[in-house]
PDB file of C-alpha atoms in Angstrom:
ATOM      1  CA  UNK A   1       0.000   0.000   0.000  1.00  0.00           C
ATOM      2  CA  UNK A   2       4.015  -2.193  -2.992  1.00  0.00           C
ATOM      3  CA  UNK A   3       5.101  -3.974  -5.250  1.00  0.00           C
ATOM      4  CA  UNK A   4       2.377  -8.907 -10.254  1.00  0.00           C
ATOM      5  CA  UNK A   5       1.507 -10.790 -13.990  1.00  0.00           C
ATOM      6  CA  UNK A   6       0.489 -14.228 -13.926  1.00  0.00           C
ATOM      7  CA  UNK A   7       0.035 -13.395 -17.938  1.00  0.00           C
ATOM      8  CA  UNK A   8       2.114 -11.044 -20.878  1.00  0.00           C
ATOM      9  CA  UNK A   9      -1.045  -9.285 -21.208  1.00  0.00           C
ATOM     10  CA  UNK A  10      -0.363  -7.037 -18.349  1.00  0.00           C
ATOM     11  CA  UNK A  11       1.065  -3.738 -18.166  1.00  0.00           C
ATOM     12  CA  UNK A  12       1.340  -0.996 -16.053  1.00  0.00           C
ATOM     13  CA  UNK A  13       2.436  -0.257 -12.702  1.00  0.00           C
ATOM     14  CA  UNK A  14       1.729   1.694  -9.384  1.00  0.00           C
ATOM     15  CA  UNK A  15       4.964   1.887  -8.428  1.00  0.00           C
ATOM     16  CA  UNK A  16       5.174   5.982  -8.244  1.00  0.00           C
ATOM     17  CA  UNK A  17       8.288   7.389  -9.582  1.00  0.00           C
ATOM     18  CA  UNK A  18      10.117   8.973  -6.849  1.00  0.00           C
ATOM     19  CA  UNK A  19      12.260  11.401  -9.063  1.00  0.00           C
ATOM     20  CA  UNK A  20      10.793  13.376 -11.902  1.00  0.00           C
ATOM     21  CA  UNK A  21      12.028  11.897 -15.348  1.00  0.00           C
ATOM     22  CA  UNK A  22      10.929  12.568 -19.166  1.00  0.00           C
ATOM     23  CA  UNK A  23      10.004   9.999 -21.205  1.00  0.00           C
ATOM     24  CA  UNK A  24       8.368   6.028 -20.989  1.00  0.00           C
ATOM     25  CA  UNK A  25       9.827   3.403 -19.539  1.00  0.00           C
ATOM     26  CA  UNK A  26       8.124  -0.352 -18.392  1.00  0.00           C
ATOM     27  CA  UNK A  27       9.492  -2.101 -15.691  1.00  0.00           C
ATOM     28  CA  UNK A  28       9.457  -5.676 -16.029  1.00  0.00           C
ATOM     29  CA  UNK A  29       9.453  -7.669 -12.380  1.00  0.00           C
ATOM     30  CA  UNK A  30       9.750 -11.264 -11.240  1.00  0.00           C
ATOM     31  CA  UNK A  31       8.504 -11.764  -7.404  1.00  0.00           C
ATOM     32  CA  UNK A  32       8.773 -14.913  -5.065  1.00  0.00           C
ATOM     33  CA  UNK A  33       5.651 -13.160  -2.973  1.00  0.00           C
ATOM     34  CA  UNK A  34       3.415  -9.988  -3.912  1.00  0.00           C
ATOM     35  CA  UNK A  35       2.505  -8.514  -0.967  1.00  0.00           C
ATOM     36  CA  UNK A  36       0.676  -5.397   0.124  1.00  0.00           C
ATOM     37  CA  UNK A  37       2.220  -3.928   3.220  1.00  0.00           C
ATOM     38  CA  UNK A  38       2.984  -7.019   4.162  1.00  0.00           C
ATOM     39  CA  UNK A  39      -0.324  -9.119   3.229  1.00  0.00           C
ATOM     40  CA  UNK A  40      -0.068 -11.743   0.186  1.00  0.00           C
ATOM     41  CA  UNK A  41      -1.905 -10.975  -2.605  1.00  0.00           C
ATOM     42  CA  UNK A  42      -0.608 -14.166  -4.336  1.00  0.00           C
ATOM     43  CA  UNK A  43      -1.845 -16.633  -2.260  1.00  0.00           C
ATOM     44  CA  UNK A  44       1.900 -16.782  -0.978  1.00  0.00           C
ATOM     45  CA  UNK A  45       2.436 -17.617  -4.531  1.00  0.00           C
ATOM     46  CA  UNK A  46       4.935 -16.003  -7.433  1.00  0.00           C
ATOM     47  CA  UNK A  47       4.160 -12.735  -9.660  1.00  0.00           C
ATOM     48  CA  UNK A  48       5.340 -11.723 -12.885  1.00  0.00           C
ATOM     49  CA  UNK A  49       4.564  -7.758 -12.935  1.00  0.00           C
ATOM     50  CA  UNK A  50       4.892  -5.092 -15.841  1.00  0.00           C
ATOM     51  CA  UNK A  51       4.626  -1.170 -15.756  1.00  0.00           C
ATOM     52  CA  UNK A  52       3.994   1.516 -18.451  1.00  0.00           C
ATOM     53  CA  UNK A  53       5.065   4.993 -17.281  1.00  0.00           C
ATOM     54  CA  UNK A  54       5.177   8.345 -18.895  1.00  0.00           C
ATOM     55  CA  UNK A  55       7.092  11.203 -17.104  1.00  0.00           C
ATOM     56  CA  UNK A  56       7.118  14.933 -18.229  1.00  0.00           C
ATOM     57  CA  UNK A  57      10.065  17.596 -17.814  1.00  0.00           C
ATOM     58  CA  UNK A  58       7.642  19.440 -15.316  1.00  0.00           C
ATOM     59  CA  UNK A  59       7.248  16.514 -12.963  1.00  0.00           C
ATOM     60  CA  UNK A  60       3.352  15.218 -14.332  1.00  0.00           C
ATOM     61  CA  UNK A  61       3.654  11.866 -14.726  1.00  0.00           C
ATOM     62  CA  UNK A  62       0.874   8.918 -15.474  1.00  0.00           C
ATOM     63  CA  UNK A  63       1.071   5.010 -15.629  1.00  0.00           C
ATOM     64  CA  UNK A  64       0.131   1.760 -15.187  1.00  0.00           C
ATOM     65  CA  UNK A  65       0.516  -1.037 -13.386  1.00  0.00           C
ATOM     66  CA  UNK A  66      -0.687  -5.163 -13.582  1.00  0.00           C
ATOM     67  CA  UNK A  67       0.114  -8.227 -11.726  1.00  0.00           C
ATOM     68  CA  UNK A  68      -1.240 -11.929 -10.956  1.00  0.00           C
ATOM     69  CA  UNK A  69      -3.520 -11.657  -7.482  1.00  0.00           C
ATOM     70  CA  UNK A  70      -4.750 -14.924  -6.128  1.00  0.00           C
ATOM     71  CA  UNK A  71      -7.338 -14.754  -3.270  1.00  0.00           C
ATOM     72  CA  UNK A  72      -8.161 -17.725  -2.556  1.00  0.00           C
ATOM     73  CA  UNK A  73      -9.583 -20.912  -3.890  1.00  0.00           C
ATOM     74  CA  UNK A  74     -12.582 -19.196  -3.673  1.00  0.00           C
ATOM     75  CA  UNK A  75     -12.034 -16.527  -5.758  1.00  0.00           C
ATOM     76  CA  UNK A  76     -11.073 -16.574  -9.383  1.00  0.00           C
ATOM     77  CA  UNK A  77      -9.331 -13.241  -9.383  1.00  0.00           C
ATOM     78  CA  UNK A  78      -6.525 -13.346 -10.997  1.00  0.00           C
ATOM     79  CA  UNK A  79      -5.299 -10.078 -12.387  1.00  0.00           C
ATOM     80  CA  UNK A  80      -4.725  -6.410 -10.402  1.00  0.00           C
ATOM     81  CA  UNK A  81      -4.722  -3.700 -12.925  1.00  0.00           C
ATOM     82  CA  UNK A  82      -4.123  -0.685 -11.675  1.00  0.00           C
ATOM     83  CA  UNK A  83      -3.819   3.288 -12.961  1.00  0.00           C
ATOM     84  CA  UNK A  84      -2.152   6.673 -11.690  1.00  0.00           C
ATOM     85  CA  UNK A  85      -1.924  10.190 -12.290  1.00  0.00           C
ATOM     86  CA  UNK A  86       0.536  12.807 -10.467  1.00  0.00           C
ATOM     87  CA  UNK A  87       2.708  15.445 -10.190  1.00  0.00           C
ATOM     88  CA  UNK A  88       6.509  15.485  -8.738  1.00  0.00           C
ATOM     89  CA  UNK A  89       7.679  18.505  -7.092  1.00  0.00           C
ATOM     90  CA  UNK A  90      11.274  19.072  -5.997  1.00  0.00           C
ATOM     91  CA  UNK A  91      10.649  21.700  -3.220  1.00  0.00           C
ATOM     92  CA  UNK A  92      14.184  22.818  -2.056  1.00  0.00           C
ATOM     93  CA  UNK A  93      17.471  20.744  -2.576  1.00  0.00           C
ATOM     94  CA  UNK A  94      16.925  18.248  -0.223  1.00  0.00           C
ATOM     95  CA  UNK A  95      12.751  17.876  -0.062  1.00  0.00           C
ATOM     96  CA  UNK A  96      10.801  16.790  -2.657  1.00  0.00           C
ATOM     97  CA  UNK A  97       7.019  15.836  -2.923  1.00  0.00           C
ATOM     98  CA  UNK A  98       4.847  13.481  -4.490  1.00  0.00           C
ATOM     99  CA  UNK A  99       1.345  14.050  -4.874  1.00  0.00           C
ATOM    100  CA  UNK A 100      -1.830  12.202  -7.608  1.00  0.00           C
ATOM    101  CA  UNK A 101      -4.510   9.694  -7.648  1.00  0.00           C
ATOM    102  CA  UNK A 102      -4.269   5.759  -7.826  1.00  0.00           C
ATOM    103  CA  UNK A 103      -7.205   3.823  -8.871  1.00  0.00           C
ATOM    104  CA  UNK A 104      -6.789  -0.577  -8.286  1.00  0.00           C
ATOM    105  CA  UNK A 105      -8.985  -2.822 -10.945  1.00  0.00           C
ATOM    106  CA  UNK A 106      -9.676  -6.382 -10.191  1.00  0.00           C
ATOM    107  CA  UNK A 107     -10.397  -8.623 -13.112  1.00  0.00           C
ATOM    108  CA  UNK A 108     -11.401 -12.712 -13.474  1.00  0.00           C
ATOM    109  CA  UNK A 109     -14.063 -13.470 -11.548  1.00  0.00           C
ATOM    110  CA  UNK A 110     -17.761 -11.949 -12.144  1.00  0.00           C
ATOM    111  CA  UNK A 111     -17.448 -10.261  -8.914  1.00  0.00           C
ATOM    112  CA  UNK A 112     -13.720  -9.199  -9.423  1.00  0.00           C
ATOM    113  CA  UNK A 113     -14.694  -5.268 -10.304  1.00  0.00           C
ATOM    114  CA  UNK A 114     -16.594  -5.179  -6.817  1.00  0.00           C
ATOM    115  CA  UNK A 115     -13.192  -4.760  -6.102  1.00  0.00           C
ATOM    116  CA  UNK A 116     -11.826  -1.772  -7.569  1.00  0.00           C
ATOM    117  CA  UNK A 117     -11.432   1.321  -5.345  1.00  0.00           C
ATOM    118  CA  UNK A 118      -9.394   4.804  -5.770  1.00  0.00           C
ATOM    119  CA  UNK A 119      -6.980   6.223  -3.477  1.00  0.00           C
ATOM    120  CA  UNK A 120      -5.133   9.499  -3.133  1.00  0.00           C
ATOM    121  CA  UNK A 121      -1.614   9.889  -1.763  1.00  0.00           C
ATOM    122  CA  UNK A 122       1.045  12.135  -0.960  1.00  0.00           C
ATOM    123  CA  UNK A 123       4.915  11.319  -0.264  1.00  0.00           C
ATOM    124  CA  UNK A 124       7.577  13.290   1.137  1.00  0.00           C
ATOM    125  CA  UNK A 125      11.045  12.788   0.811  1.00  0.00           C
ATOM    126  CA  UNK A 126      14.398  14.457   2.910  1.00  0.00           C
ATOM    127  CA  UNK A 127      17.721  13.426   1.026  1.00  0.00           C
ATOM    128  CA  UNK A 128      20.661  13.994   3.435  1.00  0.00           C
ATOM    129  CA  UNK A 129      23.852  12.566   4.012  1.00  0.00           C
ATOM    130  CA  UNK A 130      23.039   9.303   5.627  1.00  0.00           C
ATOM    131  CA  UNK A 131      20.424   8.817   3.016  1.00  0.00           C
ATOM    132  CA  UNK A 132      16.716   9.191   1.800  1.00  0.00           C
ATOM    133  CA  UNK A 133      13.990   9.638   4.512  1.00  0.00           C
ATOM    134  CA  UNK A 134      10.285   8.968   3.436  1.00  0.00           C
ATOM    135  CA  UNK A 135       7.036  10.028   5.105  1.00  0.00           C
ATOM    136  CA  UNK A 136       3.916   9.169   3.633  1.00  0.00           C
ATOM    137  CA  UNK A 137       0.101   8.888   3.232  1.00  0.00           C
ATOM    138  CA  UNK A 138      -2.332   7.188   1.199  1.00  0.00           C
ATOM    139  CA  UNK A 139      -6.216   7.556   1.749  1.00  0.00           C
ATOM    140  CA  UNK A 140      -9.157   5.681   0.276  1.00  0.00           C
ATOM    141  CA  UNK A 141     -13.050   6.986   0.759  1.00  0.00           C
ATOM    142  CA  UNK A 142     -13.769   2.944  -0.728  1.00  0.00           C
ATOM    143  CA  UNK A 143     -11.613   0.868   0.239  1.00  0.00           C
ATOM    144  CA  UNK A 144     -11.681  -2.648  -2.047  1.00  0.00           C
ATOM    145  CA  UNK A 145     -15.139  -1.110  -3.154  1.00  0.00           C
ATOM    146  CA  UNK A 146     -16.613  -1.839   0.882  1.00  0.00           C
ATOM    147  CA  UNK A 147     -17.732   2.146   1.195  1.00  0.00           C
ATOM    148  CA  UNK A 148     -15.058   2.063   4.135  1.00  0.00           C
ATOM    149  CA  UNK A 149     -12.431   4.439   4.919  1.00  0.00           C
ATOM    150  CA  UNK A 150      -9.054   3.890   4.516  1.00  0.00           C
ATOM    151  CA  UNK A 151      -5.592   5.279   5.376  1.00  0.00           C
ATOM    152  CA  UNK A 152      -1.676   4.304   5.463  1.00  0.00           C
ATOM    153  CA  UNK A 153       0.804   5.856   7.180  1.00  0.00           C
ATOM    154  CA  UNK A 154       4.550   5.115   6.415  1.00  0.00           C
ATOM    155  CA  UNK A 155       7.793   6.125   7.190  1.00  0.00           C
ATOM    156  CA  UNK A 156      11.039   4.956   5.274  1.00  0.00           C
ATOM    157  CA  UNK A 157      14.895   5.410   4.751  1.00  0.00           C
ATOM    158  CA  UNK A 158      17.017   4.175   2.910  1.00  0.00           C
ATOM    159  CA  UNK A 159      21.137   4.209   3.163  1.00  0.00           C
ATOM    160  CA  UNK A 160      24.178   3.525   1.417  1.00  0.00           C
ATOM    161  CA  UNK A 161      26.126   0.715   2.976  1.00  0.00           C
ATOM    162  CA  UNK A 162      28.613   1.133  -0.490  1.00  0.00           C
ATOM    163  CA  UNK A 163      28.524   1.908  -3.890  1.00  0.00           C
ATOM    164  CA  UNK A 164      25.344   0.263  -5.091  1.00  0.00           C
ATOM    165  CA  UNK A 165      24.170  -1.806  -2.175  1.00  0.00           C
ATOM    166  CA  UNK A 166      21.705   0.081  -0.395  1.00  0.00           C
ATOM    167  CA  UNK A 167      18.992  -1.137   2.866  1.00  0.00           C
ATOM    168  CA  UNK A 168      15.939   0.075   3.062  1.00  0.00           C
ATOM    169  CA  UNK A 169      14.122   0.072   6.434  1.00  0.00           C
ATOM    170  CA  UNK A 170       9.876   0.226   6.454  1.00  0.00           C
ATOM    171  CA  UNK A 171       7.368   0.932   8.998  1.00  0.00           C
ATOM    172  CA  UNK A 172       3.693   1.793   8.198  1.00  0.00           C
ATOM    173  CA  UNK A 173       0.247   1.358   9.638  1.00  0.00           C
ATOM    174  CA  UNK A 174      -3.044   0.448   7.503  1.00  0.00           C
ATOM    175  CA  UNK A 175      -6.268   1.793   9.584  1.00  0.00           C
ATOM    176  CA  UNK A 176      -9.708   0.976   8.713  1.00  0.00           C
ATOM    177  CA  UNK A 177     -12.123   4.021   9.549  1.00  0.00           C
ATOM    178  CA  UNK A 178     -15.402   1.780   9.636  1.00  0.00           C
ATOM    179  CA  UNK A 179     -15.047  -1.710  11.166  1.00  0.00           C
ATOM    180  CA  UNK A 180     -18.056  -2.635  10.270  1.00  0.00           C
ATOM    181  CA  UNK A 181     -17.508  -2.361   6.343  1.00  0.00           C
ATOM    182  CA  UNK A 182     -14.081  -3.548   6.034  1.00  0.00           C
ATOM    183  CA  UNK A 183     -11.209  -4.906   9.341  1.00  0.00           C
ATOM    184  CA  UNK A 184      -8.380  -6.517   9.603  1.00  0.00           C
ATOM    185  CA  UNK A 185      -8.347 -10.238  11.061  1.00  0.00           C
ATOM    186  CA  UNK A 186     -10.851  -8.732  13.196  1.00  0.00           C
ATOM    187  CA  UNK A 187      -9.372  -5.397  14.172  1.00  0.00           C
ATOM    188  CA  UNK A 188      -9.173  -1.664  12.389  1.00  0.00           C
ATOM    189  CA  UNK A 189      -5.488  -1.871  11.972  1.00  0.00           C
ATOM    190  CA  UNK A 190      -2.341  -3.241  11.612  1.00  0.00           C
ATOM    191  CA  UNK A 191       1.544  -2.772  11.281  1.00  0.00           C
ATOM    192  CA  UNK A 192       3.802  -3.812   9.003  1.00  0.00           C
ATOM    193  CA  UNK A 193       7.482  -3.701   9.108  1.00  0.00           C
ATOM    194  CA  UNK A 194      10.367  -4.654   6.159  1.00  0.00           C
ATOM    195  CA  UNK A 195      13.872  -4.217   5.814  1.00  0.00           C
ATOM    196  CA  UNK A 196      14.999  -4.757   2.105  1.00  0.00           C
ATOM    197  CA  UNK A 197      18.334  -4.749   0.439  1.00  0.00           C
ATOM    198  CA  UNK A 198      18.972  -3.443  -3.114  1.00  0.00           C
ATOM    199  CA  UNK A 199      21.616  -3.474  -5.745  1.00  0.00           C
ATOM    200  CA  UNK A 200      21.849  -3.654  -9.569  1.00  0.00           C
ATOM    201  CA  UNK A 201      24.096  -6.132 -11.809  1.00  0.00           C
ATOM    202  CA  UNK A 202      23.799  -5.515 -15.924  1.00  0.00           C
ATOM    203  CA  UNK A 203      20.796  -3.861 -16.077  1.00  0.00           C
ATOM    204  CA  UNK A 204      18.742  -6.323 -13.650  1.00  0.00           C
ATOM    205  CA  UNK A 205      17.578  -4.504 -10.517  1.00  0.00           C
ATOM    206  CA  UNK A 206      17.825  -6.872  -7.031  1.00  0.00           C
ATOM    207  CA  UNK A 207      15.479  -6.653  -3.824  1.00  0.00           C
ATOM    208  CA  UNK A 208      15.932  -9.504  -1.204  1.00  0.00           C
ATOM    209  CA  UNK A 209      13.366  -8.185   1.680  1.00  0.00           C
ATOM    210  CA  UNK A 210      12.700  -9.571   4.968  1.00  0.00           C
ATOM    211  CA  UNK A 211       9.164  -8.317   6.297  1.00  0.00           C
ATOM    212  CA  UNK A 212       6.650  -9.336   9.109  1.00  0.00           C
ATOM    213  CA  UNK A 213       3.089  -8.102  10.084  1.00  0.00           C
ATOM    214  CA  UNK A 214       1.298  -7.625  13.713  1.00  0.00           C
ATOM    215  CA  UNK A 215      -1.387  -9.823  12.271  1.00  0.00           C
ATOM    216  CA  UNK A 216      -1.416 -13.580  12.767  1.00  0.00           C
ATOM    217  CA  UNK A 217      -2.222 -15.298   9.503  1.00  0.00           C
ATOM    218  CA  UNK A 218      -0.994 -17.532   6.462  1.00  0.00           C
ATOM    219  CA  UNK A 219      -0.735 -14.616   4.220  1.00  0.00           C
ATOM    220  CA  UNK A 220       0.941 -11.672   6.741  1.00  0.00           C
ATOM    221  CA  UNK A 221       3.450 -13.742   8.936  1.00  0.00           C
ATOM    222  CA  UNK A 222       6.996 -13.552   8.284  1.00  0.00           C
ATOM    223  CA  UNK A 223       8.637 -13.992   5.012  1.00  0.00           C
ATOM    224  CA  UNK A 224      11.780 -13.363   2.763  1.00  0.00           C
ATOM    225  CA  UNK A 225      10.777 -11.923  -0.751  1.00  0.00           C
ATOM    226  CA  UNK A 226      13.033 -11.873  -3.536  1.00  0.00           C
ATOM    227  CA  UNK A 227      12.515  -9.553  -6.672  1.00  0.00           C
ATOM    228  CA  UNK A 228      13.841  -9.382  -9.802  1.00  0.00           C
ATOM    229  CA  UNK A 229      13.013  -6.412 -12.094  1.00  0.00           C
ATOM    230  CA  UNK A 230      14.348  -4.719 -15.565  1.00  0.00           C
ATOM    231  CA  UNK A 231      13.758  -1.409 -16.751  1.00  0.00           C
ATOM    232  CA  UNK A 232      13.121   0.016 -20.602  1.00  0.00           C
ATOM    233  CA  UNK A 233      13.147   3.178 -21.894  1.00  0.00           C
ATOM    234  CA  UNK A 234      11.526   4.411 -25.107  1.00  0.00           C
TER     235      UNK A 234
END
């Protein structure tokens, strides 16, 4: 609240850029585990992502996102497809800010687009020298299309532990406004926590991530994820 194609039909991706940069590009990833802040949406399963991005001079950006999702055997979901718009601002030197709207599709079931749901979000970022610090929010008014409220709250940094090998340390919190309409295992909210490490080797972007949740299920206990991802630019 990321980081899946079961099929090549796929594109897109929610990732949000984090720097402003012209062009298109598609991002092609390889996961052991999707999850969500820390929840499987794979079933504990594999993902094959893909991403189409377009990124202006001026910071406005737009793309698209699609994975594999499994629910559950009793749910034939099987593809996220999901769709943003934004604008990157770089306010001083060292702060920058993030701001648009994300909207999640569901698709494979007859019920799958019962799903869908928008969200709005806003991420700050503080570059210093011990690294990149990350605060930020994401709000839905329909969460998974339940009529609930929805928020995240996350902070992040990431440091250089040498030249291309960084660690990336993540804590968030995903509340539920109305219990009624959508919880958690039972409760309004929950925390996640990750620690990831990243590097690059010809072209092939690496993320080995170790992550655990405060809930107690199959899908949110603790796990090791491994990604592998390649990026294009047109």
């Amino acid at each position: 609240m990321n980081n899946t194609i079961k099929k090549l039909a796929l594109l897109g991706l929610i990732a949000l850029p984090t720097t402003a940069m012209a062009g298109i590009s598609s991002t092609i990833t390889a996961v052991s585990d999707y999850t969500f802040n820390g929840v499987s949406q794979t079933d504990n399963g594999p993902a094959l992502q893909a991403s189409l991005d377009y990124a202006a001079d001026s910071g406005w950006y737009v793309g698209t996102w699609a994975s594999n999702v499994d629910f559950g055997s009793e749910d034939d979901t099987w593809l996220e497809l999901d769709f943003y718009g934004g604008k990157f601002f770089q306010l001083t030197q060292s702060v920058s800010l993030d701001a648009g709207i994300a909207y999640y599709t569901y698709h494979g079931d007859s019920g799958s687009d019962e799903y869908q749901y928008p969200e709005l979000y806003t991420k700050f970022g503080y570059a210093s020298s011990i690294g990149q610090s990350e605060l930020n929010f994401w709000y839905s008014w329909d969460y998974f299309g339940t009529d609930a409220g929805h928020y995240i709250m996350m902070a992040a940094h990431t440091f250089t532990i040498a030249e291309g090998h960084d660690i990336r340390v993540v804590f968030d919190r995903s509340t539920s406004l109305d219990e009624d309409k959508y919880a958690w295992h039972d409760d309004k909210a929950y925390n996640h926590f990750r620690a990831e490490y990243m590097t690059s080797w010809k072209g092939f972007d690496f993320n080995l991530a170790v992550e655990d949740t405060s809930m107690d299920t199959d899908i949110s206990d603790t796990r090791a994820v491994l990604s592998v991802a390649r990026t294009f630019g047109f």
